[in-house]
């Protein structure tokens, strides 16, 4: 009798172990209810209700972490799935996808399960609100402030580590939150090369925790807002511990929907070229702490497949369209260096700075003898500016707007024709990390062509960096100096002709 029960126990344990093993391999159940839930704007009436539940849920999840640090539905465990400095590493920690074309799909899944966990820890009616900071009407549009609940020091949504300006009701810089930059990109990806012109990021053969092929939406507003909020938010290894992280990502996920809705050739990676993206499995925990996976094809249509939509996904129609340089997605283009600065590091501080970039002479293209070269030919090339070996001890917490040959006395504003892009640091390597890419690239085609037209593309050109951080709630005169939390350096600056 005793022997039988012992072997029965063994069998039960074995069956249990197998079923847990099988569980880990199973597809997540994402049966949407027939009613499609709405993720509201945080500052709407519904958003206010949701934020009460959210504060409750955050508290309950923090409590879970205290009671049992191994509970995958606890607050710190969930945040560590994004990234953490804590060791030893527990299952599914450090799995976020950055700087590659899995960025949007991974974060959509991450948010979806987090929302279910908060719901289970607060109210069945909970839907994750979004922080609608984009396309403000002025530099002091209230949408640029952290929603007030996150600034209430008595709330579980408050985090003291943030940039003090933001916690005091300061405003995100207008240049960091426009959607024109991302929405004008037509392709989801430009393949393994030339990703700087794509919406969704660089194509990689397999998931990468940190690469530096940032798509347009990941750069702006995503990385920018991380840096501006500062504190935990400015480092992927701590970011998801700040409750605002989830509302920021809700907005990024919403902007993905907004891009799809703009249509006119914009398309998710649904054709067979993208089987790897579509079939890639990513693992998560549901609210019952069951581990399961979803793939890209399971999450493309948030309403139909995951059962949620956003209160509004309307954004301004972008000014122009940007396509990939080169004709074919997979074409390997050999970039030709046209300007390069390699000696000495460039140090970025609290004040604007300018350095000179020597332009290389390239032999003119052979012109067919029979025909005169069309004057428009020069404009058909694409140029990419690359900032390599970026390093910093602590994220500066500001962005650096970059301009080429900004004329003396001209106000540096991102709407100027000399503007290249804004350097942000979230997701880049810093001195505490080894093996980590640390490059930022921007399409420089329009600016280079402008300089050529004006006969300024020769000898030395000026590269100007202007630090821009959050604006204090009661800004006096425009500050000529920004508060920077750390100093960033750049090892190399170059411009290449890519087709
Ligand atoms: Cu995975 Cu906004 O970060």
mmCIF file of N, CA and C in Angstrom, residues 347-407:
data_model
loop_
_atom_site.group_PDB
_atom_site.id
_atom_site.type_symbol
_atom_site.label_atom_id
_atom_site.label_comp_id
_atom_site.label_asym_id
_atom_site.label_seq_id
_atom_site.Cartn_x
_atom_site.Cartn_y
_atom_site.Cartn_z
ATOM 1 N N UNK A 347 32.881 65.885 -26.947
ATOM 2 C CA UNK A 347 32.274 65.864 -25.633
ATOM 3 C C UNK A 347 31.052 66.765 -25.622
ATOM 4 N N UNK A 348 29.920 66.224 -25.200
ATOM 5 C CA UNK A 348 28.690 67.009 -25.189
ATOM 6 C C UNK A 348 28.352 67.427 -23.762
ATOM 7 N N UNK A 349 28.163 68.702 -23.560
ATOM 8 C CA UNK A 349 27.912 69.202 -22.210
ATOM 9 C C UNK A 349 26.636 70.015 -22.120
ATOM 10 N N UNK A 350 26.588 70.949 -21.155
ATOM 11 C CA UNK A 350 25.370 71.731 -20.940
ATOM 12 C C UNK A 350 25.169 72.863 -21.942
ATOM 13 N N UNK A 351 26.220 73.177 -22.743
ATOM 14 C CA UNK A 351 26.104 74.298 -23.689
ATOM 15 C C UNK A 351 26.165 73.803 -25.128
ATOM 16 N N UNK A 352 25.622 74.597 -26.057
ATOM 17 C CA UNK A 352 25.746 74.221 -27.471
ATOM 18 C C UNK A 352 27.219 74.151 -27.872
ATOM 19 N N UNK A 353 27.591 73.276 -28.773
ATOM 20 C CA UNK A 353 28.967 73.231 -29.260
ATOM 21 C C UNK A 353 28.983 72.901 -30.746
ATOM 22 N N UNK A 354 30.091 73.319 -31.402
ATOM 23 C CA UNK A 354 30.218 73.114 -32.841
ATOM 24 C C UNK A 354 31.599 72.542 -33.136
ATOM 25 N N UNK A 355 31.674 71.588 -34.055
ATOM 26 C CA UNK A 355 32.981 71.163 -34.532
ATOM 27 C C UNK A 355 32.959 71.112 -36.051
ATOM 28 N N UNK A 356 34.151 71.014 -36.629
ATOM 29 C CA UNK A 356 34.231 71.006 -38.089
ATOM 30 C C UNK A 356 34.382 69.583 -38.594
ATOM 31 N N UNK A 357 33.729 69.358 -39.689
ATOM 32 C CA UNK A 357 33.739 68.026 -40.287
ATOM 33 C C UNK A 357 34.325 68.154 -41.694
ATOM 34 N N UNK A 358 35.498 67.529 -41.932
ATOM 35 C CA UNK A 358 36.107 67.646 -43.262
ATOM 36 C C UNK A 358 35.332 66.843 -44.317
ATOM 37 N N UNK A 359 35.060 67.485 -45.421
ATOM 38 C CA UNK A 359 34.350 66.826 -46.522
ATOM 39 C C UNK A 359 35.370 66.206 -47.455
ATOM 40 N N UNK A 360 35.117 64.979 -47.874
ATOM 41 C CA UNK A 360 36.065 64.297 -48.778
ATOM 42 C C UNK A 360 35.729 64.609 -50.222
ATOM 43 N N UNK A 361 36.784 64.657 -51.007
ATOM 44 C CA UNK A 361 36.561 64.808 -52.451
ATOM 45 C C UNK A 361 36.218 63.437 -53.004
ATOM 46 N N UNK A 362 35.096 63.331 -53.703
ATOM 47 C CA UNK A 362 34.885 62.068 -54.388
ATOM 48 C C UNK A 362 34.970 62.347 -55.879
ATOM 49 N N UNK A 363 35.602 61.404 -56.565
ATOM 50 C CA UNK A 363 35.713 61.543 -58.013
ATOM 51 C C UNK A 363 34.311 61.655 -58.597
ATOM 52 N N UNK A 364 34.091 62.632 -59.490
ATOM 53 C CA UNK A 364 32.764 62.764 -60.085
ATOM 54 C C UNK A 364 32.396 61.499 -60.856
ATOM 55 N N UNK A 365 31.119 61.200 -60.871
ATOM 56 C CA UNK A 365 30.685 59.984 -61.573
ATOM 57 C C UNK A 365 30.942 60.131 -63.064
ATOM 58 N N UNK A 366 31.322 59.022 -63.707
ATOM 59 C CA UNK A 366 31.519 59.093 -65.160
ATOM 60 C C UNK A 366 30.200 59.465 -65.833
ATOM 61 N N UNK A 367 30.284 60.465 -66.682
ATOM 62 C CA UNK A 367 29.065 60.907 -67.361
ATOM 63 C C UNK A 367 29.077 60.332 -68.772
ATOM 64 N N UNK A 368 27.981 59.728 -69.192
ATOM 65 C CA UNK A 368 27.943 59.215 -70.562
ATOM 66 C C UNK A 368 28.219 60.355 -71.544
ATOM 67 N N UNK A 369 29.095 60.065 -72.517
ATOM 68 C CA UNK A 369 29.535 61.137 -73.421
ATOM 69 C C UNK A 369 28.396 61.712 -74.246
ATOM 70 N N UNK A 370 27.502 60.842 -74.603
ATOM 71 C CA UNK A 370 26.465 61.261 -75.540
ATOM 72 C C UNK A 370 25.419 62.170 -74.892
ATOM 73 N N UNK A 371 25.234 61.988 -73.586
ATOM 74 C CA UNK A 371 24.181 62.777 -72.949
ATOM 75 C C UNK A 371 24.778 63.691 -71.889
ATOM 76 N N UNK A 372 24.186 64.803 -71.711
ATOM 77 C CA UNK A 372 24.585 65.658 -70.595
ATOM 78 C C UNK A 372 23.956 65.093 -69.327
ATOM 79 N N UNK A 373 24.704 65.197 -68.255
ATOM 80 C CA UNK A 373 24.174 64.700 -66.996
ATOM 81 C C UNK A 373 22.955 65.536 -66.582
ATOM 82 N N UNK A 374 21.904 64.870 -66.244
ATOM 83 C CA UNK A 374 20.712 65.594 -65.809
ATOM 84 C C UNK A 374 21.020 66.350 -64.522
ATOM 85 N N UNK A 375 20.589 67.597 -64.424
ATOM 86 C CA UNK A 375 20.918 68.384 -63.237
ATOM 87 C C UNK A 375 20.326 67.785 -61.949
ATOM 88 N N UNK A 376 19.268 67.005 -62.072
ATOM 89 C CA UNK A 376 18.607 66.450 -60.884
ATOM 90 C C UNK A 376 19.351 65.234 -60.327
ATOM 91 N N UNK A 377 20.356 64.739 -61.093
ATOM 92 C CA UNK A 377 20.992 63.481 -60.705
ATOM 93 C C UNK A 377 21.598 63.525 -59.303
ATOM 94 N N UNK A 378 22.205 64.672 -58.974
ATOM 95 C CA UNK A 378 22.852 64.776 -57.669
ATOM 96 C C UNK A 378 21.848 64.572 -56.534
ATOM 97 N N UNK A 379 20.639 65.023 -56.753
ATOM 98 C CA UNK A 379 19.633 64.964 -55.702
ATOM 99 C C UNK A 379 19.106 63.548 -55.484
ATOM 100 N N UNK A 380 19.452 62.638 -56.360
ATOM 101 C CA UNK A 380 18.888 61.301 -56.230
ATOM 102 C C UNK A 380 19.677 60.414 -55.265
ATOM 103 N N UNK A 381 20.830 60.882 -54.825
ATOM 104 C CA UNK A 381 21.575 60.099 -53.835
ATOM 105 C C UNK A 381 20.972 60.253 -52.451
ATOM 106 N N UNK A 382 21.203 59.228 -51.640
ATOM 107 C CA UNK A 382 20.811 59.327 -50.236
ATOM 108 C C UNK A 382 22.063 59.393 -49.372
ATOM 109 N N UNK A 383 21.981 60.176 -48.325
ATOM 110 C CA UNK A 383 23.104 60.321 -47.406
ATOM 111 C C UNK A 383 22.668 59.988 -45.990
ATOM 112 N N UNK A 384 23.568 59.347 -45.274
ATOM 113 C CA UNK A 384 23.288 59.000 -43.884
ATOM 114 C C UNK A 384 24.406 59.558 -43.015
ATOM 115 N N UNK A 385 24.041 60.229 -41.934
ATOM 116 C CA UNK A 385 25.056 60.694 -40.980
ATOM 117 C C UNK A 385 25.062 59.731 -39.802
ATOM 118 N N UNK A 386 26.271 59.387 -39.391
ATOM 119 C CA UNK A 386 26.417 58.356 -38.375
ATOM 120 C C UNK A 386 27.269 58.868 -37.216
ATOM 121 N N UNK A 387 26.782 58.664 -36.006
ATOM 122 C CA UNK A 387 27.521 59.019 -34.791
ATOM 123 C C UNK A 387 27.890 57.711 -34.118
ATOM 124 N N UNK A 388 29.185 57.407 -34.079
ATOM 125 C CA UNK A 388 29.614 56.105 -33.574
ATOM 126 C C UNK A 388 30.327 56.204 -32.232
ATOM 127 N N UNK A 389 30.405 55.046 -31.580
ATOM 128 C CA UNK A 389 31.086 54.938 -30.286
ATOM 129 C C UNK A 389 30.603 56.003 -29.308
ATOM 130 N N UNK A 390 29.306 56.094 -29.183
ATOM 131 C CA UNK A 390 28.732 57.017 -28.209
ATOM 132 C C UNK A 390 28.902 56.386 -26.833
ATOM 133 N N UNK A 391 29.296 57.185 -25.882
ATOM 134 C CA UNK A 391 29.519 56.642 -24.544
ATOM 135 C C UNK A 391 29.104 57.675 -23.496
ATOM 136 N N UNK A 392 28.675 57.208 -22.363
ATOM 137 C CA UNK A 392 28.333 58.110 -21.260
ATOM 138 C C UNK A 392 28.310 57.304 -19.983
ATOM 139 N N UNK A 393 28.601 58.013 -18.886
ATOM 140 C CA UNK A 393 28.597 57.360 -17.601
ATOM 141 C C UNK A 393 27.162 57.321 -17.092
ATOM 142 N N UNK A 394 26.494 58.470 -17.246
ATOM 143 C CA UNK A 394 25.113 58.590 -16.830
ATOM 144 C C UNK A 394 24.375 59.261 -17.971
ATOM 145 N N UNK A 395 23.182 58.807 -18.266
ATOM 146 C CA UNK A 395 22.401 59.421 -19.337
ATOM 147 C C UNK A 395 22.279 60.933 -19.088
ATOM 148 N N UNK A 396 22.701 61.768 -20.082
ATOM 149 C CA UNK A 396 22.654 63.222 -19.879
ATOM 150 C C UNK A 396 21.244 63.731 -19.544
ATOM 151 N N UNK A 397 20.217 63.004 -19.969
ATOM 152 C CA UNK A 397 18.860 63.441 -19.637
ATOM 153 C C UNK A 397 18.363 64.601 -20.486
ATOM 154 N N UNK A 398 19.119 64.929 -21.522
ATOM 155 C CA UNK A 398 18.679 65.931 -22.501
ATOM 156 C C UNK A 398 18.913 65.318 -23.884
ATOM 157 N N UNK A 399 18.327 65.932 -24.896
ATOM 158 C CA UNK A 399 18.633 65.523 -26.254
ATOM 159 C C UNK A 399 19.578 66.561 -26.854
ATOM 160 N N UNK A 400 20.338 66.190 -27.885
ATOM 161 C CA UNK A 400 21.176 67.152 -28.592
ATOM 162 C C UNK A 400 20.679 67.257 -30.028
ATOM 163 N N UNK A 401 20.111 68.421 -30.335
ATOM 164 C CA UNK A 401 19.670 68.656 -31.708
ATOM 165 C C UNK A 401 20.916 68.911 -32.551
ATOM 166 N N UNK A 402 20.971 68.268 -33.716
ATOM 167 C CA UNK A 402 22.158 68.392 -34.559
ATOM 168 C C UNK A 402 21.823 69.185 -35.826
ATOM 169 N N UNK A 403 22.683 70.151 -36.143
ATOM 170 C CA UNK A 403 22.512 70.990 -37.328
ATOM 171 C C UNK A 403 23.794 70.985 -38.147
ATOM 172 N N UNK A 404 23.655 71.041 -39.465
ATOM 173 C CA UNK A 404 24.833 71.164 -40.341
ATOM 174 C C UNK A 404 24.872 72.567 -40.915
ATOM 175 N N UNK A 405 26.032 73.219 -40.760
ATOM 176 C CA UNK A 405 26.245 74.577 -41.297
ATOM 177 C C UNK A 405 25.130 75.551 -40.942
ATOM 178 N N UNK A 406 24.733 75.527 -39.716
ATOM 179 C CA UNK A 406 23.724 76.478 -39.249
ATOM 180 C C UNK A 406 24.299 77.890 -39.372
ATOM 181 N N UNK A 407 23.692 78.770 -40.178
ATOM 182 C CA UNK A 407 24.285 80.097 -40.373
ATOM 183 C C UNK A 407 24.316 80.865 -39.052
#
